[in-house]
C-alpha cells in the first residue's frame, strides 16, 4: 500500500483511464507506460551500480536492513531510551546542588538565577532588538 493506494483503487484508476483514453489510443499509451517503466528500472540500476562503484567493497558490508526506515517504531525507541542508564546530571543541576550543599538552604534567589552572571549586575538589554 503506497500512498494509501490499494489494488482495488489502482484497478479502478486503470479502468477509468482506459475509458478516458479510448480504444484507439490505448495501445500507444500502454507502450509509453512500458517505456517509462523500463527507463525507471534502468535509472535505478544505474544509480545502484554507481553507488556500488563509489563505495567499493564497503557496499557489500553494509547491512541494508538496519537502515530501512520502516523498521523504526517510535514506541520502541522511546521505551529503549527510558530504560537506558540514568541521565548524566546537567550543568545547571550540578551548580544548584553545589550551591545548596555549600551554603545550605540560605542561598539568595539572585545567586541561583540562571539569568544573572557571577556578579549582581543586571542582565544585558539590547534596546535595538525590541
mmCIF file of C-alpha atoms in Angstrom:
data_model
loop_
_atom_site.group_PDB
_atom_site.id
_atom_site.type_symbol
_atom_site.label_atom_id
_atom_site.label_comp_id
_atom_site.label_asym_id
_atom_site.label_seq_id
_atom_site.Cartn_x
_atom_site.Cartn_y
_atom_site.Cartn_z
ATOM 1 C CA UNK A 1 0.000 0.000 0.000
ATOM 2 C CA UNK A 2 1.812 3.069 -1.273
ATOM 3 C CA UNK A 3 0.269 6.474 -0.513
ATOM 4 C CA UNK A 4 -2.939 4.744 0.578
ATOM 5 C CA UNK A 5 -3.455 3.077 -2.821
ATOM 6 C CA UNK A 6 -4.733 -0.463 -2.671
ATOM 7 C CA UNK A 7 -5.066 -2.933 -5.539
ATOM 8 C CA UNK A 8 -8.761 -2.127 -5.879
ATOM 9 C CA UNK A 9 -8.095 1.605 -6.170
ATOM 10 C CA UNK A 10 -5.333 1.072 -8.724
ATOM 11 C CA UNK A 11 -7.606 -1.193 -10.765
ATOM 12 C CA UNK A 12 -10.367 1.421 -10.685
ATOM 13 C CA UNK A 13 -7.917 4.132 -11.791
ATOM 14 C CA UNK A 14 -6.792 1.866 -14.654
ATOM 15 C CA UNK A 15 -10.355 1.217 -15.818
ATOM 16 C CA UNK A 16 -11.227 4.919 -15.719
ATOM 17 C CA UNK A 17 -8.006 5.771 -17.597
ATOM 18 C CA UNK A 18 -8.807 3.135 -20.231
ATOM 19 C CA UNK A 19 -12.284 4.597 -20.698
ATOM 20 C CA UNK A 20 -10.949 8.147 -20.942
ATOM 21 C CA UNK A 21 -8.093 7.276 -23.320
ATOM 22 C CA UNK A 22 -10.284 5.160 -25.515
ATOM 23 C CA UNK A 23 -9.597 2.032 -27.581
ATOM 24 C CA UNK A 24 -7.769 3.912 -30.373
ATOM 25 C CA UNK A 25 -5.093 5.487 -28.169
ATOM 26 C CA UNK A 26 -4.872 2.730 -25.527
ATOM 27 C CA UNK A 27 -2.098 0.649 -27.237
ATOM 28 C CA UNK A 28 0.063 3.752 -27.690
ATOM 29 C CA UNK A 29 -0.467 4.754 -24.032
ATOM 30 C CA UNK A 30 0.425 1.236 -22.886
ATOM 31 C CA UNK A 31 3.640 1.356 -24.947
ATOM 32 C CA UNK A 32 4.637 4.708 -23.462
ATOM 33 C CA UNK A 33 3.895 3.433 -19.945
ATOM 34 C CA UNK A 34 6.023 0.340 -20.606
ATOM 35 C CA UNK A 35 8.858 2.555 -21.921
ATOM 36 C CA UNK A 36 8.642 4.768 -18.838
ATOM 37 C CA UNK A 37 8.797 1.702 -16.620
ATOM 38 C CA UNK A 38 11.864 0.394 -18.496
ATOM 39 C CA UNK A 39 13.638 3.754 -18.201
ATOM 40 C CA UNK A 40 12.862 3.979 -14.473
ATOM 41 C CA UNK A 41 14.290 0.496 -13.963
ATOM 42 C CA UNK A 42 17.438 1.478 -15.896
ATOM 43 C CA UNK A 43 17.827 4.640 -13.788
ATOM 44 C CA UNK A 44 17.583 2.631 -10.575
ATOM 45 C CA UNK A 45 20.048 0.029 -11.838
ATOM 46 C CA UNK A 46 22.485 2.727 -12.949
ATOM 47 C CA UNK A 47 22.226 4.506 -9.601
ATOM 48 C CA UNK A 48 22.802 1.268 -7.713
ATOM 49 C CA UNK A 49 25.830 0.470 -9.880
ATOM 50 C CA UNK A 50 27.288 3.948 -9.337
ATOM 51 C CA UNK A 51 26.843 3.685 -5.569
ATOM 52 C CA UNK A 52 28.441 0.231 -5.593
ATOM 53 C CA UNK A 53 31.392 1.553 -7.656
ATOM 54 C CA UNK A 54 31.909 4.587 -5.433
ATOM 55 C CA UNK A 55 31.621 2.689 -2.150
ATOM 56 C CA UNK A 56 33.779 -0.198 -3.322
ATOM 57 C CA UNK A 57 33.921 -3.237 -1.084
ATOM 58 C CA UNK A 58 32.097 -1.398 1.717
ATOM 59 C CA UNK A 59 28.832 -1.637 -0.226
ATOM 60 C CA UNK A 60 28.569 -5.368 0.372
ATOM 61 C CA UNK A 61 29.448 -4.973 4.074
ATOM 62 C CA UNK A 62 26.521 -2.650 4.821
ATOM 63 C CA UNK A 63 23.521 -4.308 6.438
ATOM 64 C CA UNK A 64 20.789 -2.525 4.497
ATOM 65 C CA UNK A 65 18.009 -3.986 6.655
ATOM 66 C CA UNK A 66 19.194 -1.952 9.653
ATOM 67 C CA UNK A 67 18.894 1.243 7.596
ATOM 68 C CA UNK A 68 15.323 0.529 6.486
ATOM 69 C CA UNK A 69 13.125 3.372 7.811
ATOM 70 C CA UNK A 70 10.105 1.065 8.045
ATOM 71 C CA UNK A 71 11.683 -0.747 10.983
ATOM 72 C CA UNK A 72 11.708 2.313 13.254
ATOM 73 C CA UNK A 73 8.931 2.198 15.808
ATOM 74 C CA UNK A 74 8.704 5.383 17.906
ATOM 75 C CA UNK A 75 7.263 3.454 20.834
ATOM 76 C CA UNK A 76 10.233 1.070 20.861
ATOM 77 C CA UNK A 77 12.732 3.929 20.563
ATOM 78 C CA UNK A 78 11.164 5.795 23.496
ATOM 79 C CA UNK A 79 10.946 2.617 25.578
ATOM 80 C CA UNK A 80 14.634 1.858 24.974
ATOM 81 C CA UNK A 81 15.601 5.453 25.734
ATOM 82 C CA UNK A 82 13.699 5.392 29.008
ATOM 83 C CA UNK A 83 15.224 2.068 30.042
ATOM 84 C CA UNK A 84 18.787 3.281 29.430
ATOM 85 C CA UNK A 85 21.114 4.242 32.252
ATOM 86 C CA UNK A 86 20.306 7.279 34.372
ATOM 87 C CA UNK A 87 20.993 10.551 32.546
ATOM 88 C CA UNK A 88 24.153 12.478 33.252
ATOM 89 C CA UNK A 89 23.438 15.452 35.552
ATOM 90 C CA UNK A 90 23.286 18.750 33.720
ATOM 91 C CA UNK A 91 25.492 21.718 34.478
ATOM 92 C CA UNK A 92 22.627 23.737 35.968
ATOM 93 C CA UNK A 93 21.608 20.843 38.234
ATOM 94 C CA UNK A 94 25.205 20.358 39.349
ATOM 95 C CA UNK A 95 25.598 24.083 40.089
ATOM 96 C CA UNK A 96 22.332 24.172 42.029
ATOM 97 C CA UNK A 97 23.320 21.094 44.019
ATOM 98 C CA UNK A 98 26.737 22.604 44.755
ATOM 99 C CA UNK A 99 25.206 25.910 45.874
ATOM 100 C CA UNK A 100 22.727 24.178 48.155
ATOM 101 C CA UNK A 101 25.365 21.985 49.790
ATOM 102 C CA UNK A 102 27.898 24.824 50.110
ATOM 103 C CA UNK A 103 25.549 27.461 51.531
ATOM 104 C CA UNK A 104 22.861 25.252 52.978
ATOM 105 C CA UNK A 105 19.329 26.415 52.292
ATOM 106 C CA UNK A 106 20.166 30.115 52.854
ATOM 107 C CA UNK A 107 21.356 30.915 49.318
ATOM 108 C CA UNK A 108 19.764 34.041 47.888
ATOM 109 C CA UNK A 109 17.497 33.636 44.858
ATOM 110 C CA UNK A 110 19.578 36.086 42.787
ATOM 111 C CA UNK A 111 22.711 33.944 43.207
ATOM 112 C CA UNK A 112 20.995 30.871 41.759
ATOM 113 C CA UNK A 113 19.214 32.731 38.980
ATOM 114 C CA UNK A 114 20.161 31.427 35.547
ATOM 115 C CA UNK A 115 19.590 34.954 34.179
ATOM 116 C CA UNK A 116 22.358 36.607 36.180
ATOM 117 C CA UNK A 117 26.071 36.198 35.757
ATOM 118 C CA UNK A 118 28.572 35.713 38.558
ATOM 119 C CA UNK A 119 28.061 39.312 39.734
ATOM 120 C CA UNK A 120 24.874 41.080 40.781
ATOM 121 C CA UNK A 121 24.769 43.190 37.623
ATOM 122 C CA UNK A 122 21.501 43.082 35.711
ATOM 123 C CA UNK A 123 21.323 41.112 32.520
ATOM 124 C CA UNK A 124 22.287 42.986 29.345
ATOM 125 C CA UNK A 125 19.418 44.535 27.443
ATOM 126 C CA UNK A 126 19.533 45.460 23.762
ATOM 127 C CA UNK A 127 17.180 48.330 23.022
ATOM 128 C CA UNK A 128 17.612 47.917 19.252
ATOM 129 C CA UNK A 129 16.482 44.298 19.295
ATOM 130 C CA UNK A 130 12.977 45.006 20.557
#
